[in-house]
Tab-separated table of C-alpha atoms in Angstrom:
chain	number	residue	atom	x	y	z
A	1	MET	CA	-21.146	23.663	-1.560
A	2	ARG	CA	-21.568	23.874	1.818
A	3	ILE	CA	-18.292	22.805	3.547
A	4	SER	CA	-17.065	22.409	6.610
A	5	VAL	CA	-13.347	21.733	7.807
A	6	PHE	CA	-13.034	20.274	10.991
A	7	GLY	CA	-8.931	20.866	11.979
A	8	LEU	CA	-7.144	24.480	11.236
A	9	GLY	CA	-3.407	22.786	10.926
A	10	TYR	CA	-1.256	22.675	7.943
A	11	VAL	CA	-3.749	20.224	5.986
A	12	GLY	CA	-7.206	21.915	6.945
A	13	CYS	CA	-5.930	24.924	6.286
A	14	VAL	CA	-4.972	24.683	2.931
A	15	SER	CA	-8.061	22.252	2.037
A	16	ALA	CA	-10.791	25.060	3.806
A	17	ALA	CA	-8.659	28.181	1.455
A	18	CYS	CA	-8.183	26.211	-1.719
A	19	LEU	CA	-12.201	24.782	-1.402
A	20	ALA	CA	-12.879	28.383	-1.143
A	21	SER	CA	-10.973	30.370	-3.652
A	22	MET	CA	-12.745	27.797	-5.927
A	23	GLY	CA	-16.205	29.196	-5.251
A	24	HIS	CA	-17.365	26.788	-2.261
A	25	GLU	CA	-18.852	28.387	1.336
A	26	VAL	CA	-16.440	27.210	3.335
A	27	ILE	CA	-16.376	26.729	7.864
A	28	GLY	CA	-12.854	26.199	9.192
A	29	VAL	CA	-13.640	24.696	12.119
A	30	ASP	CA	-10.861	23.882	15.620
A	31	VAL	CA	-11.120	23.827	19.411
A	32	ASN	CA	-8.464	26.452	19.464
A	33	GLN	CA	-9.500	29.592	19.497
A	34	VAL	CA	-6.564	31.156	18.070
A	35	LYS	CA	-6.679	29.306	15.298
A	36	VAL	CA	-10.182	30.563	15.173
A	37	ASP	CA	-9.340	34.916	15.221
A	38	LEU	CA	-6.824	34.632	12.753
A	39	VAL	CA	-8.788	33.129	9.951
A	40	ASN	CA	-11.408	35.200	10.798
A	41	ASP	CA	-9.281	38.530	10.193
A	42	GLY	CA	-8.340	36.853	7.223
A	43	LYS	CA	-4.639	35.303	8.424
A	44	ALA	CA	-3.753	32.078	8.159
A	45	PRO	CA	-2.143	30.596	10.559
A	46	VAL	CA	0.274	28.030	9.544
A	47	VAL	CA	3.409	28.864	7.438
A	48	GLU	CA	3.249	28.312	4.057
A	49	GLU	CA	4.774	29.756	0.460
A	50	ARG	CA	0.386	31.542	-1.284
A	51	ILE	CA	-2.021	30.382	2.294
A	52	GLY	CA	-1.266	33.987	3.867
A	53	GLU	CA	-2.248	35.913	0.249
A	54	LEU	CA	-5.095	33.056	-0.507
A	55	THR	CA	-6.565	33.290	3.326
A	56	ALA	CA	-6.630	36.824	3.250
A	57	GLU	CA	-8.545	37.031	-0.377
A	58	VAL	CA	-11.684	34.277	0.562
A	59	VAL	CA	-11.926	35.231	3.874
A	60	ARG	CA	-12.600	39.657	2.184
A	61	ALA	CA	-14.500	37.421	-0.720
A	62	GLY	CA	-17.266	36.062	2.063
A	63	THR	CA	-16.228	32.538	1.325
A	64	LEU	CA	-13.955	31.462	3.582
A	65	ARG	CA	-14.521	32.024	8.043
A	66	ALA	CA	-14.234	30.012	11.132
A	67	THR	CA	-15.970	28.533	14.585
A	68	VAL	CA	-14.937	26.907	17.171
A	69	ASP	CA	-18.838	25.605	17.343
A	70	VAL	CA	-19.371	22.127	15.894
A	71	ARG	CA	-22.597	22.248	15.588
A	72	GLU	CA	-22.785	25.699	13.775
A	73	ALA	CA	-20.827	24.479	11.604
A	74	ILE	CA	-22.765	20.907	10.584
A	75	MET	CA	-25.534	23.464	10.293
A	76	GLY	CA	-24.372	25.297	7.667
A	77	SER	CA	-22.907	22.614	5.836
A	78	GLU	CA	-23.507	19.409	3.627
A	79	VAL	CA	-20.254	18.042	3.679
A	80	SER	CA	-17.596	17.487	6.375
A	81	LEU	CA	-13.770	17.501	5.949
A	82	VAL	CA	-12.456	15.864	8.702
A	83	CYS	CA	-8.681	17.031	8.701
A	84	VAL	CA	-7.773	16.115	12.185
A	85	GLY	CA	-4.293	14.924	13.581
A	86	THR	CA	-3.513	10.924	13.908
A	87	PRO	CA	-0.272	11.516	15.899
A	88	SER	CA	1.789	8.801	17.228
A	89	GLU	CA	1.340	7.184	20.521
A	90	PRO	CA	4.781	6.227	22.462
A	91	ASN	CA	4.759	2.953	21.538
A	92	GLY	CA	3.921	3.618	17.912
A	93	SER	CA	0.898	2.913	17.324
A	94	LEU	CA	-1.414	5.588	15.507
A	95	CYS	CA	-3.374	7.643	17.919
A	96	THR	CA	-7.006	8.297	16.854
A	97	THR	CA	-8.069	9.879	20.276
A	98	TYR	CA	-9.596	13.389	17.766
A	99	LEU	CA	-10.581	10.908	15.151
A	100	GLU	CA	-12.826	9.428	17.552
A	101	ARG	CA	-13.924	12.349	19.137
A	102	VAL	CA	-14.953	14.786	16.485
A	103	THR	CA	-17.059	11.736	15.024
A	104	GLU	CA	-18.527	11.930	18.253
A	105	GLU	CA	-19.116	15.669	17.979
A	106	ILE	CA	-20.487	16.007	13.845
A	107	GLY	CA	-22.257	12.759	15.176
A	108	ALA	CA	-24.327	14.659	17.985
A	109	ALA	CA	-24.868	17.566	15.611
A	110	LEU	CA	-26.018	15.059	12.243
A	111	ALA	CA	-28.566	13.817	15.426
A	112	GLU	CA	-30.105	17.898	15.575
A	113	ARG	CA	-29.773	17.957	12.189
A	114	ALA	CA	-32.013	15.518	11.411
A	115	GLY	CA	-35.024	15.363	9.361
A	116	GLN	CA	-33.988	19.418	7.855
A	117	GLY	CA	-33.352	18.165	4.046
A	118	GLY	CA	-29.984	16.386	2.671
A	119	ARG	CA	-28.036	13.875	3.372
A	120	HIS	CA	-24.418	15.475	4.935
A	121	THR	CA	-21.796	13.552	3.667
A	122	LEU	CA	-18.504	12.802	6.476
A	123	VAL	CA	-15.038	12.673	4.301
A	124	PHE	CA	-12.211	12.035	6.160
A	125	ARG	CA	-8.740	13.517	4.712
A	126	SER	CA	-6.778	12.364	8.173
A	127	THR	CA	-4.265	9.937	7.534
A	128	MET	CA	-5.446	5.990	9.326
A	129	LEU	CA	-4.593	2.615	9.058
A	130	PRO	CA	-6.550	0.338	7.218
A	131	GLY	CA	-9.881	-0.418	8.901
A	132	THR	CA	-9.868	3.049	10.772
A	133	CYS	CA	-12.929	4.257	9.401
A	134	LEU	CA	-15.185	1.272	9.513
A	135	ASP	CA	-13.960	-0.485	12.206
A	136	LEU	CA	-13.594	2.305	14.787
A	137	LEU	CA	-15.450	5.663	13.281
A	138	VAL	CA	-18.597	4.570	11.514
A	139	PRO	CA	-19.782	2.423	14.310
A	140	ILE	CA	-19.048	5.988	16.826
A	141	LEU	CA	-21.009	7.262	13.963
A	142	GLU	CA	-23.656	5.426	13.636
A	143	LYS	CA	-24.193	5.094	17.070
A	144	HIS	CA	-24.451	9.372	17.384
A	145	ILE	CA	-26.800	9.491	14.576
A	146	GLY	CA	-29.263	6.433	15.579
A	147	GLY	CA	-28.966	5.526	11.826
A	148	THR	CA	-26.990	3.734	9.279
A	149	ALA	CA	-23.088	5.425	7.196
A	150	GLY	CA	-23.965	4.323	3.442
A	151	VAL	CA	-27.937	5.329	3.609
A	152	ASP	CA	-28.626	8.016	6.451
A	153	VAL	CA	-25.434	9.490	6.478
A	154	GLY	CA	-22.602	9.416	3.386
A	155	VAL	CA	-18.932	8.213	4.895
A	156	ALA	CA	-15.885	8.947	2.259
A	157	VAL	CA	-11.999	9.110	3.425
A	158	ASN	CA	-10.316	11.227	1.135
A	159	PRO	CA	-6.114	11.414	1.734
A	160	GLU	CA	-4.353	14.351	0.995
A	161	PHE	CA	-1.157	14.473	-0.732
A	162	LEU	CA	0.111	17.539	0.264
A	163	ARG	CA	4.166	18.207	0.745
A	164	GLU	CA	4.321	20.850	3.545
A	165	GLY	CA	6.128	24.289	1.444
A	166	THR	CA	4.415	23.664	-1.148
A	167	SER	CA	0.588	22.640	-0.812
A	168	VAL	CA	-1.123	24.953	-2.189
A	169	LEU	CA	0.349	24.450	-5.603
A	170	ASP	CA	-0.379	20.440	-4.358
A	171	PHE	CA	-3.429	21.033	-3.575
A	172	PHE	CA	-4.333	22.625	-7.466
A	173	ASP	CA	-2.033	20.088	-8.851
A	174	PRO	CA	-2.403	16.519	-7.327
A	175	PRO	CA	-0.088	13.863	-8.089
A	176	LYS	CA	-3.481	12.047	-7.831
A	177	THR	CA	-7.218	12.008	-6.415
A	178	VAL	CA	-8.411	9.041	-4.154
A	179	ILE	CA	-11.711	8.552	-2.775
A	180	GLY	CA	-12.295	5.355	-0.864
A	181	GLU	CA	-16.846	5.609	-0.799
A	182	LEU	CA	-19.218	3.325	1.250
A	183	ASP	CA	-21.316	3.886	-1.247
A	184	PRO	CA	-21.402	5.498	-4.961
A	185	ALA	CA	-23.176	8.564	-3.556
A	186	SER	CA	-21.272	9.659	-0.767
A	187	GLY	CA	-18.136	9.507	-3.905
A	188	ASP	CA	-19.737	11.254	-5.905
A	189	VAL	CA	-20.368	14.132	-3.554
A	190	VAL	CA	-16.417	13.960	-3.200
A	191	ALA	CA	-15.583	13.777	-6.309
A	192	ALA	CA	-17.896	17.133	-7.577
A	193	LEU	CA	-15.823	18.908	-4.953
A	194	TYR	CA	-12.509	18.560	-6.770
A	195	GLU	CA	-13.620	18.267	-10.505
A	196	GLU	CA	-12.313	21.551	-11.773
A	197	LEU	CA	-9.113	19.581	-11.025
A	198	PRO	CA	-6.398	17.628	-12.942
A	199	GLY	CA	-5.246	14.516	-12.197
A	200	GLU	CA	-6.133	11.054	-12.304
A	201	VAL	CA	-8.970	9.933	-10.095
A	202	PHE	CA	-9.250	6.397	-8.441
A	203	ARG	CA	-12.634	5.666	-6.799
A	204	VAL	CA	-11.962	2.416	-4.846
A	205	PRO	CA	-12.844	1.007	-1.832
A	206	ILE	CA	-12.339	2.705	2.236
A	207	PRO	CA	-9.820	0.045	3.762
A	208	THR	CA	-7.989	0.420	-0.370
A	209	ALA	CA	-7.785	4.348	0.443
A	210	GLU	CA	-7.008	4.504	3.879
A	211	ALA	CA	-3.286	1.980	3.247
A	212	ILE	CA	-2.671	4.474	-0.374
A	213	LYS	CA	-1.612	6.813	1.917
A	214	TYR	CA	0.777	4.556	3.688
A	215	ALA	CA	2.230	3.369	0.643
A	216	ASP	CA	2.884	6.714	-0.642
A	217	ASN	CA	4.687	7.995	2.469
A	218	ALA	CA	6.375	4.550	3.412
A	219	PHE	CA	8.323	4.339	-0.101
A	220	HIS	CA	9.108	8.156	0.137
A	221	GLY	CA	10.885	7.231	2.828
A	222	LEU	CA	12.435	4.063	1.408
A	223	LYS	CA	13.853	6.012	-0.812
A	224	ILE	CA	15.689	8.969	0.815
A	225	GLY	CA	16.988	6.558	3.130
A	226	PHE	CA	18.161	4.848	0.018
A	227	ALA	CA	19.468	7.261	-1.963
A	228	ASN	CA	21.441	8.550	1.889
A	229	GLU	CA	22.799	5.470	2.501
A	230	LEU	CA	23.801	4.220	-1.080
A	231	GLY	CA	25.798	8.507	-1.250
A	232	ALA	CA	27.418	7.333	2.228
A	233	VAL	CA	28.226	3.383	-0.027
A	234	CYS	CA	29.977	5.649	-2.379
A	235	GLN	CA	31.253	8.548	-0.579
A	236	ALA	CA	33.286	5.784	1.644
A	237	LEU	CA	34.843	3.678	-1.933
A	238	GLY	CA	35.533	7.320	-3.713
A	239	VAL	CA	32.982	7.822	-6.041
A	240	ASP	CA	30.688	10.161	-6.973
A	241	SER	CA	27.421	9.449	-6.151
A	242	HIS	CA	25.475	12.335	-7.673
A	243	GLN	CA	27.097	10.788	-10.908
A	244	VAL	CA	25.955	7.730	-9.731
A	245	MET	CA	22.204	8.393	-9.185
A	246	ASP	CA	22.243	11.068	-12.197
A	247	VAL	CA	22.123	7.356	-14.444
A	248	PHE	CA	20.555	5.666	-12.038
A	249	LEU	CA	17.456	7.996	-12.204
A	250	ALA	CA	17.914	8.180	-15.941
A	251	ASP	CA	16.434	4.133	-16.464
A	252	ARG	CA	12.681	5.481	-16.716
A	253	LYS	CA	12.067	1.490	-18.059
A	254	LEU	CA	13.262	-0.315	-14.659
A	255	ASN	CA	14.203	2.047	-12.430
A	256	ILE	CA	12.143	5.006	-12.058
A	257	SER	CA	8.515	2.654	-13.658
A	258	PRO	CA	6.688	0.455	-12.041
A	259	ALA	CA	9.109	-2.338	-12.299
A	260	TYR	CA	9.235	-4.854	-9.281
A	261	LEU	CA	6.726	-2.382	-7.758
A	262	ARG	CA	3.554	-5.713	-7.533
A	263	PRO	CA	3.367	-7.810	-4.264
A	264	GLY	CA	4.650	-11.168	-5.836
A	265	PHE	CA	6.909	-13.515	-4.695
A	266	ALA	CA	10.692	-13.497	-3.264
A	267	PHE	CA	13.445	-12.252	-5.881
A	268	GLY	CA	16.182	-14.297	-6.232
A	269	GLY	CA	18.459	-15.913	-8.886
A	270	SER	CA	21.874	-15.064	-10.535
A	271	CYS	CA	22.065	-11.129	-9.199
A	272	LEU	CA	20.497	-9.599	-6.969
A	273	PRO	CA	21.024	-12.260	-4.058
A	274	LYS	CA	25.356	-12.165	-4.596
A	275	ASP	CA	25.028	-7.920	-5.822
A	276	LEU	CA	22.802	-6.893	-2.862
A	277	ARG	CA	25.559	-8.795	-0.450
A	278	SER	CA	29.027	-7.504	-1.527
A	279	LEU	CA	27.162	-3.831	-1.479
A	280	VAL	CA	27.056	-4.633	2.309
A	281	HIS	CA	29.923	-6.257	3.116
A	282	ALA	CA	31.636	-3.604	1.055
A	283	ALA	CA	29.583	-0.794	3.678
A	284	ARG	CA	31.203	-2.965	6.152
A	285	ARG	CA	34.951	-3.035	5.607
A	286	ALA	CA	34.476	0.955	5.481
A	287	ASP	CA	32.548	0.980	8.486
A	288	VAL	CA	29.373	2.171	7.012
A	289	SER	CA	26.145	1.184	8.721
A	290	VAL	CA	23.603	0.717	6.205
A	291	PRO	CA	20.379	-0.789	7.892
A	292	ILE	CA	18.652	-0.207	4.622
A	293	LEU	CA	20.310	-1.942	2.586
A	294	ALA	CA	21.792	-5.083	5.193
A	295	HIS	CA	17.958	-6.002	6.199
A	296	VAL	CA	16.477	-6.221	1.971
A	297	LEU	CA	17.809	-9.912	2.187
A	298	PRO	CA	16.793	-10.829	5.274
A	299	SER	CA	13.193	-9.099	4.135
A	300	ASN	CA	13.545	-11.137	1.310
A	301	ALA	CA	13.409	-14.450	3.245
A	302	ASP	CA	10.803	-13.887	5.751
A	303	HIS	CA	8.026	-13.435	2.528
A	304	LEU	CA	9.562	-16.892	0.942
A	305	GLN	CA	9.009	-18.158	4.720
A	306	ARG	CA	5.165	-16.641	4.849
A	307	ALA	CA	4.927	-19.059	1.675
A	308	VAL	CA	6.025	-22.044	4.285
A	309	GLU	CA	3.706	-20.908	6.644
A	310	LEU	CA	0.360	-20.838	4.528
A	311	VAL	CA	0.994	-24.342	3.145
A	312	GLU	CA	1.602	-25.052	6.612
A	313	ARG	CA	-1.485	-23.730	7.885
A	314	THR	CA	-3.833	-26.081	5.283
A	315	GLY	CA	-2.762	-28.951	7.618
A	316	LYS	CA	-2.519	-31.875	4.909
A	317	ARG	CA	0.903	-32.909	3.558
A	318	ARG	CA	0.882	-33.196	-0.445
A	319	VAL	CA	1.723	-30.579	-1.587
A	320	GLY	CA	2.016	-29.569	-5.459
A	321	LEU	CA	4.724	-26.873	-6.827
A	322	PHE	CA	4.377	-25.073	-10.120
A	323	GLY	CA	7.328	-23.314	-11.234
A	324	LEU	CA	10.956	-23.940	-9.891
A	325	SER	CA	13.336	-21.788	-12.721
A	326	PHE	CA	14.329	-18.474	-10.735
A	327	LYS	CA	12.392	-16.373	-13.816
A	328	PRO	CA	9.950	-18.123	-16.779
A	329	GLY	CA	11.194	-19.390	-20.290
A	330	THR	CA	14.225	-20.499	-18.117
A	331	ASP	CA	15.842	-23.184	-16.863
A	332	ASP	CA	18.618	-21.347	-15.027
A	333	LEU	CA	17.500	-22.185	-10.978
A	334	ARG	CA	20.856	-20.217	-9.256
A	335	GLU	CA	19.053	-18.793	-5.549
A	336	SER	CA	15.663	-19.105	-7.198
A	337	PRO	CA	13.674	-18.753	-4.394
A	338	LEU	CA	11.441	-21.340	-5.197
A	339	VAL	CA	13.981	-24.102	-5.188
A	340	GLU	CA	14.474	-22.539	-1.532
A	341	LEU	CA	10.352	-22.772	-1.013
A	342	ALA	CA	10.731	-27.002	-2.189
A	343	GLU	CA	14.411	-26.980	0.328
A	344	ARG	CA	12.341	-26.114	2.536
A	345	LEU	CA	8.901	-28.123	2.607
A	346	PHE	CA	10.829	-31.045	1.524
A	347	GLY	CA	12.801	-30.624	4.426
A	348	LYS	CA	10.321	-30.438	6.613
A	349	GLY	CA	8.848	-33.312	5.588
A	350	TYR	CA	6.103	-32.700	3.368
A	351	ASP	CA	5.472	-35.533	-0.472
A	352	LEU	CA	6.618	-33.066	-2.918
A	353	ARG	CA	5.615	-32.881	-6.652
A	354	ILE	CA	6.943	-30.726	-9.095
A	355	TYR	CA	6.353	-29.002	-12.187
A	356	ASP	CA	8.541	-26.617	-14.505
A	357	ALA	CA	8.049	-27.301	-18.165
A	358	ASN	CA	11.449	-25.741	-18.438
A	359	VAL	CA	13.316	-27.464	-15.990
A	360	SER	CA	14.556	-31.174	-17.253
A	361	LEU	CA	17.692	-32.716	-14.346
A	362	SER	CA	19.133	-34.400	-18.062
A	363	ARG	CA	19.229	-30.646	-19.411
A	364	LEU	CA	20.831	-29.372	-16.838
A	365	LEU	CA	24.772	-28.703	-16.989
A	366	GLY	CA	27.343	-26.658	-15.166
A	367	ALA	CA	27.124	-24.285	-12.600
A	368	ASN	CA	23.311	-24.759	-12.728
A	369	ARG	CA	23.919	-28.243	-11.889
A	370	GLU	CA	26.203	-28.239	-9.413
A	371	TYR	CA	23.535	-25.279	-7.951
A	372	ILE	CA	20.489	-27.819	-7.912
A	373	GLU	CA	23.080	-31.059	-6.227
A	374	THR	CA	24.022	-29.022	-3.426
A	375	ARG	CA	20.779	-27.636	-2.847
A	376	LEU	CA	18.448	-29.822	-3.564
A	377	PRO	CA	19.735	-33.350	-4.596
A	378	HIS	CA	16.529	-35.226	-4.244
A	379	LEU	CA	15.372	-33.293	-7.286
A	380	GLY	CA	14.917	-36.725	-9.777
A	381	HIS	CA	12.366	-37.878	-7.540
A	382	LEU	CA	10.593	-34.819	-7.177
A	383	LEU	CA	10.298	-33.908	-10.566
A	384	ALA	CA	6.861	-34.320	-11.852
A	385	ASP	CA	6.206	-35.330	-16.238
A	386	SER	CA	2.779	-32.903	-16.235
A	387	VAL	CA	1.104	-31.268	-14.854
A	388	ASP	CA	-1.811	-33.139	-14.555
A	389	GLU	CA	0.034	-35.774	-12.599
A	390	VAL	CA	0.950	-32.746	-9.918
A	391	LEU	CA	-2.773	-32.157	-9.466
A	392	GLU	CA	-3.557	-35.758	-9.290
A	393	HIS	CA	-0.759	-36.154	-6.391
A	394	ALA	CA	-1.854	-32.950	-4.280
A	395	GLU	CA	-4.184	-31.244	-1.589
A	396	VAL	CA	-2.232	-28.247	-1.439
A	397	CYS	CA	-0.700	-26.876	-5.019
A	398	LEU	CA	1.495	-24.020	-5.027
A	399	VAL	CA	1.339	-22.249	-7.854
A	400	GLY	CA	5.121	-19.733	-8.739
A	401	THR	CA	4.733	-19.548	-12.264
A	402	ARG	CA	2.141	-18.118	-15.770
A	403	ASP	CA	2.915	-20.889	-17.992
A	404	GLN	CA	-0.281	-21.443	-19.206
A	405	ALA	CA	-0.591	-24.918	-19.790
A	406	VAL	CA	-0.812	-24.673	-15.509
A	407	LEU	CA	-3.054	-21.994	-15.387
A	408	SER	CA	-6.194	-23.523	-17.259
A	409	ALA	CA	-5.573	-26.395	-15.636
A	410	LEU	CA	-6.159	-25.266	-12.038
A	411	PRO	CA	-8.820	-26.521	-10.324
A	412	HIS	CA	-11.906	-24.209	-8.857
A	413	GLY	CA	-14.109	-25.113	-5.636
A	414	GLY	CA	-11.089	-25.713	-3.043
A	415	SER	CA	-9.348	-28.851	-3.558
A	416	PRO	CA	-6.602	-29.088	-3.932
A	417	VAL	CA	-5.615	-26.145	-1.561
A	418	ILE	CA	-4.302	-23.860	-3.941
A	419	VAL	CA	-1.765	-21.168	-2.664
A	420	ASP	CA	-1.519	-18.204	-5.439
A	421	LEU	CA	2.511	-16.953	-5.321
A	422	ILE	CA	2.329	-14.465	-8.420
A	423	ARG	CA	-1.438	-13.281	-7.786
A	424	LEU	CA	-3.737	-15.436	-10.435
A	425	PRO	CA	-5.301	-13.992	-13.293
A	426	ASP	CA	-8.055	-14.573	-12.223
A	427	ALA	CA	-7.112	-14.329	-8.138
A	428	GLU	CA	-10.600	-11.657	-7.296
A	429	ALA	CA	-12.570	-14.080	-8.846
A	430	ARG	CA	-10.761	-17.232	-6.634
A	431	ARG	CA	-10.333	-15.118	-3.188
A	432	ALA	CA	-14.372	-15.474	-2.709
A	433	GLU	CA	-14.200	-19.398	-3.388
A	434	PRO	CA	-12.662	-21.702	-0.631
A	435	GLY	CA	-9.097	-23.018	-0.225
A	436	TYR	CA	-7.628	-20.024	-1.830
A	437	MET	CA	-4.972	-18.380	-0.324
A	438	GLY	CA	-3.029	-15.621	-1.202
A	439	LEU	CA	0.226	-14.086	-0.467
A	440	ALA	CA	0.372	-11.305	-3.231
A	441	TRP	CA	-3.183	-9.774	-2.514
């Protein structure tokens, strides 16, 4: 293909050189004449393993050149990759100035190009928050071309997953390829760019593609911070942190795995809360600051509060709760987030009924019974004997269990309001219905 790449920083320079080495005809575009001259001289404007040799090779072969002229680049290409920077503003917000400017310039050039045949596809590789493309950039583009995105011009978001230092290697061996497509034809163009590369390809809505990049980077930062905090605590306690992490990383069933990485309800139980408290307390006694670990339980409490707020938003008072135990298939109520949720709703004066097939007050023993008598002494008056009893009572139903008897009985159509704490199997269909509120969307 004939490709123009806007922005010759790390992402743009690597993308341009690598695509050119795959046989595409590439024009690099940058406002900085020095960068443009370096590329045209066969020199990379960034320092990166293999990029210098690759740039020299593709410039010599005639598959890569550079210009400061946006119009020239658009007239000479059928696909444009936007790789301009999106730095932070002083208040931490995303700066979209460069994105807006390049979209305006590309739009103006595309307006001149109209009628020359063939639909141009604009692909954003810059990191941007969900909604930036559709709500900010597409309107700018449509204003300048006097047409409709997805009809007159293709639009896609294609986030990059390149690590500085190994960008060229990562380009040719990506962990995944993500294509946020405005329409299938736009996605087809982007998929064709990378069809020779390995790895799974995900074609998703544009806002999903925008969010994936943030999910990746936030988790990477979280992992580094977690490892460093745990290392500091281990050092203070006289423990070899690398031995600890070697064993931790060897667990591919729970630790380095998809386990616990699906949005849902708050965590609880007899282990996680108390062990986090103990670890944070030990760190404080050792004068070790652990802001990530110290904020895990407050974050969990905030997530539980979101469920309370969803109920409050309905303005209704008769509430049903499906599920009470900490984990499905058990009657363990110790530090169950559903018990905490029931306690908060009851304390706010809601008329509450609860159904959990595994929980019977007469069967609760020992610490389990003591815990519930302390936290929810009125449980006996709140427990219902059947799913139907709760449904007949409730104007709002909170679903915190995957009990098939509950799932099959849940009505559609908005009455009662369904507050989904677990992401129901038919959540996608229910999202279009009135009266469905999902905590785990």
